[in-house]
Each structure stands twice: as structure tokens, then as C-alpha cells.
């Protein structure tokens, strides 16, 4: 790994998709179909741009966090990733909801151990406070 000269936390842009896809495939190398398709990322950005962030090291994507806002009462019991994402339509996103729900977070393997994931979670905490939400929930794809 090269020396870190520049570290940025930025909103995800659809122009980042090709690089994002590569990073997702590296981060989830043991998982088939591990990346979000371009139309999924476009939809997330259009619904909730503040919830989709990347951390860039020296101008390259090192990690990403994807989020929705949901109503806690709808998802207070056990649920699946498919349910929380509305079968990947993201129609569960509710700008008037009360919970920030992290649907994904990943770090490129070569950047693991540098606390970049913590930076993404710290951003989520700040966003939760800014939007006056009750809290943060998150799940994973297995």
C-alpha cells in the first residue's frame, strides 16, 4: 500500500460506479454476485444522496457506506436484507422515517486496518444526529 497523502469522505457519485464495482468485488471476493448493480446505486443516490458515501485515499475509492431511512416500527422484528431494501427497489426508504439503516459498508482489502470503516460509521452517526433520527440499525448480506 502506498503512503496516504490525501483522505476524503465524499458523497457517492454515479461517475464513481465502475471503480466502486471493482472495489465491491474485491471486498466481497468470496461472495458471488457481490456488487450492487448500477441501477441500484443510481436509485440510492437519487433517493438519499446524503446516505451514500465513499472514502477516497489518494483519489481512489477505499471504501463505501450505503444507507436508507426507514420507519422503525416496520422493521423492529427480524427481517431480511431483501425486506429492508424492498426487494432492492428501496421503496422502504422513508424521508420521514426515524432510523438510519445501513444496508452495506465495505473497505477495499488493501486499506483494511486503517480505521476507514470507523470514519464511515462516524459519518453515519453525524448524519443521524443532523437528521434528528432515533438511531442506526444495520444488516448484512449473507
Short mmCIF file of C-alpha atoms in Angstrom, two decimals:
data_model
loop_
_atom_site.label_atom_id
_atom_site.label_comp_id
_atom_site.label_asym_id
_atom_site.label_seq_id
_atom_site.Cartn_x
_atom_site.Cartn_y
_atom_site.Cartn_z
CA UNK A 1 0.00 0.00 0.00
CA UNK A 2 1.20 3.48 -0.87
CA UNK A 3 1.54 6.24 1.66
CA UNK A 4 -1.69 8.11 2.35
CA UNK A 5 -1.30 11.66 1.12
CA UNK A 6 -4.97 12.60 0.84
CA UNK A 7 -8.04 11.20 2.59
CA UNK A 8 -11.55 12.39 1.65
CA UNK A 9 -15.07 11.44 2.68
CA UNK A 10 -17.39 12.30 -0.22
CA UNK A 11 -20.93 11.70 -1.39
CA UNK A 12 -21.05 8.82 -3.84
CA UNK A 13 -21.44 9.89 -7.45
CA UNK A 14 -22.69 7.67 -10.27
CA UNK A 15 -19.50 8.62 -12.13
CA UNK A 16 -17.70 6.50 -9.50
CA UNK A 17 -19.65 3.36 -10.40
CA UNK A 18 -17.01 1.44 -12.40
CA UNK A 19 -14.42 1.90 -9.68
CA UNK A 20 -17.00 1.21 -6.97
CA UNK A 21 -17.95 -2.08 -8.64
CA UNK A 22 -14.29 -3.17 -8.69
CA UNK A 23 -13.88 -2.31 -5.00
CA UNK A 24 -17.08 -4.21 -4.10
CA UNK A 25 -15.84 -7.27 -5.98
CA UNK A 26 -12.51 -7.13 -4.13
CA UNK A 27 -14.15 -6.55 -0.75
CA UNK A 28 -16.55 -9.46 -1.27
CA UNK A 29 -14.29 -11.72 -3.33
CA UNK A 30 -15.74 -14.89 -1.80
CA UNK A 31 -19.35 -13.90 -2.49
CA UNK A 32 -20.95 -14.46 -5.88
CA UNK A 33 -23.00 -11.50 -7.17
CA UNK A 34 -21.34 -9.34 -4.56
CA UNK A 35 -21.78 -5.96 -6.16
CA UNK A 36 -24.71 -3.59 -6.38
CA UNK A 37 -25.80 -3.05 -9.97
CA UNK A 38 -25.55 0.41 -11.47
CA UNK A 39 -29.32 1.00 -11.41
CA UNK A 40 -29.33 0.20 -7.66
CA UNK A 41 -26.65 2.80 -6.99
CA UNK A 42 -28.42 5.35 -9.20
CA UNK A 43 -31.65 4.78 -7.26
CA UNK A 44 -29.94 5.11 -3.86
CA UNK A 45 -28.24 8.34 -4.91
CA UNK A 46 -31.50 9.78 -6.25
CA UNK A 47 -33.49 8.81 -3.13
CA UNK A 48 -30.99 9.74 -0.43
CA UNK A 49 -27.71 11.27 -1.66
CA UNK A 50 -26.52 12.09 1.88
CA UNK A 51 -26.75 8.42 2.79
CA UNK A 52 -24.33 7.19 0.13
CA UNK A 53 -20.70 8.00 0.88
CA UNK A 54 -17.23 6.88 -0.14
CA UNK A 55 -13.88 7.29 1.49
CA UNK A 56 -11.14 8.01 -1.02
CA UNK A 57 -7.42 7.59 -0.42
CA UNK A 58 -5.20 9.50 -2.83
CA UNK A 59 -8.22 9.99 -5.10
CA UNK A 60 -9.17 6.29 -5.26
CA UNK A 61 -12.16 4.64 -3.58
CA UNK A 62 -11.05 2.73 -0.49
CA UNK A 63 -14.50 2.10 0.98
CA UNK A 64 -18.19 2.89 0.89
CA UNK A 65 -21.29 3.06 3.08
CA UNK A 66 -24.85 2.81 1.70
CA UNK A 67 -27.88 3.77 3.80
CA UNK A 68 -31.65 4.30 3.84
CA UNK A 69 -34.04 5.94 6.28
CA UNK A 70 -36.83 3.65 7.46
CA UNK A 71 -39.68 3.59 9.96
CA UNK A 72 -38.50 1.57 12.97
CA UNK A 73 -41.96 0.09 13.57
CA UNK A 74 -41.86 -1.61 10.16
CA UNK A 75 -38.60 -3.40 10.91
CA UNK A 76 -38.45 -3.88 14.67
CA UNK A 77 -38.66 -7.67 14.33
CA UNK A 78 -36.29 -9.97 12.46
CA UNK A 79 -36.13 -9.17 8.76
CA UNK A 80 -34.07 -10.00 5.71
CA UNK A 81 -31.91 -7.82 3.52
CA UNK A 82 -34.47 -8.28 0.77
CA UNK A 83 -37.23 -6.99 3.04
CA UNK A 84 -35.32 -3.96 4.31
CA UNK A 85 -34.43 -2.93 0.75
CA UNK A 86 -37.92 -3.61 -0.63
CA UNK A 87 -36.56 -6.40 -2.83
CA UNK A 88 -33.77 -4.00 -3.88
CA UNK A 89 -36.27 -1.38 -5.08
CA UNK A 90 -35.51 0.75 -1.99
CA UNK A 91 -39.19 1.64 -1.71
CA UNK A 92 -38.74 1.14 2.04
CA UNK A 93 -36.79 4.42 2.16
CA UNK A 94 -38.90 6.98 4.01
CA UNK A 95 -37.53 10.53 4.34
CA UNK A 96 -39.88 10.93 7.32
CA UNK A 97 -38.64 7.73 8.95
CA UNK A 98 -36.91 7.61 12.32
CA UNK A 99 -33.99 5.20 11.80
CA UNK A 100 -30.90 5.33 9.60
CA UNK A 101 -30.43 1.82 8.22
CA UNK A 102 -27.02 0.82 6.90
CA UNK A 103 -27.56 -1.59 4.03
CA UNK A 104 -23.87 -2.01 3.20
CA UNK A 105 -20.40 -0.94 4.22
CA UNK A 106 -17.13 -2.25 2.83
CA UNK A 107 -13.43 -1.47 2.67
CA UNK A 108 -11.06 -2.50 -0.11
CA UNK A 109 -8.80 -5.24 1.33
CA UNK A 110 -5.56 -3.27 0.94
CA UNK A 111 -6.98 -0.48 3.11
CA UNK A 112 -8.33 -2.60 5.95
CA UNK A 113 -6.93 -1.95 9.40
CA UNK A 114 -6.63 1.80 8.85
CA UNK A 115 -9.89 2.69 10.64
CA UNK A 116 -11.54 3.82 7.41
CA UNK A 117 -14.66 1.82 8.27
CA UNK A 118 -14.80 3.76 11.52
CA UNK A 119 -14.77 7.02 9.54
CA UNK A 120 -17.78 5.78 7.56
CA UNK A 121 -19.64 4.83 10.74
CA UNK A 122 -18.74 8.16 12.36
CA UNK A 123 -20.28 9.88 9.33
CA UNK A 124 -23.43 7.82 9.80
CA UNK A 125 -23.61 8.91 13.44
CA UNK A 126 -23.24 12.58 12.44
CA UNK A 127 -25.92 12.18 9.75
CA UNK A 128 -28.25 10.54 12.26
CA UNK A 129 -27.83 13.49 14.62
CA UNK A 130 -28.20 16.05 11.83
CA UNK A 131 -31.47 14.45 10.70
CA UNK A 132 -32.67 14.01 14.30
CA UNK A 133 -33.16 10.25 13.88
CA UNK A 134 -33.60 7.83 16.80
CA UNK A 135 -30.62 5.69 15.92
CA UNK A 136 -28.81 3.50 13.44
CA UNK A 137 -29.52 -0.11 12.52
CA UNK A 138 -27.57 -2.15 10.03
CA UNK A 139 -27.64 -5.55 8.46
CA UNK A 140 -25.56 -7.59 6.10
CA UNK A 141 -25.88 -9.73 3.04
CA UNK A 142 -25.04 -13.36 3.74
#
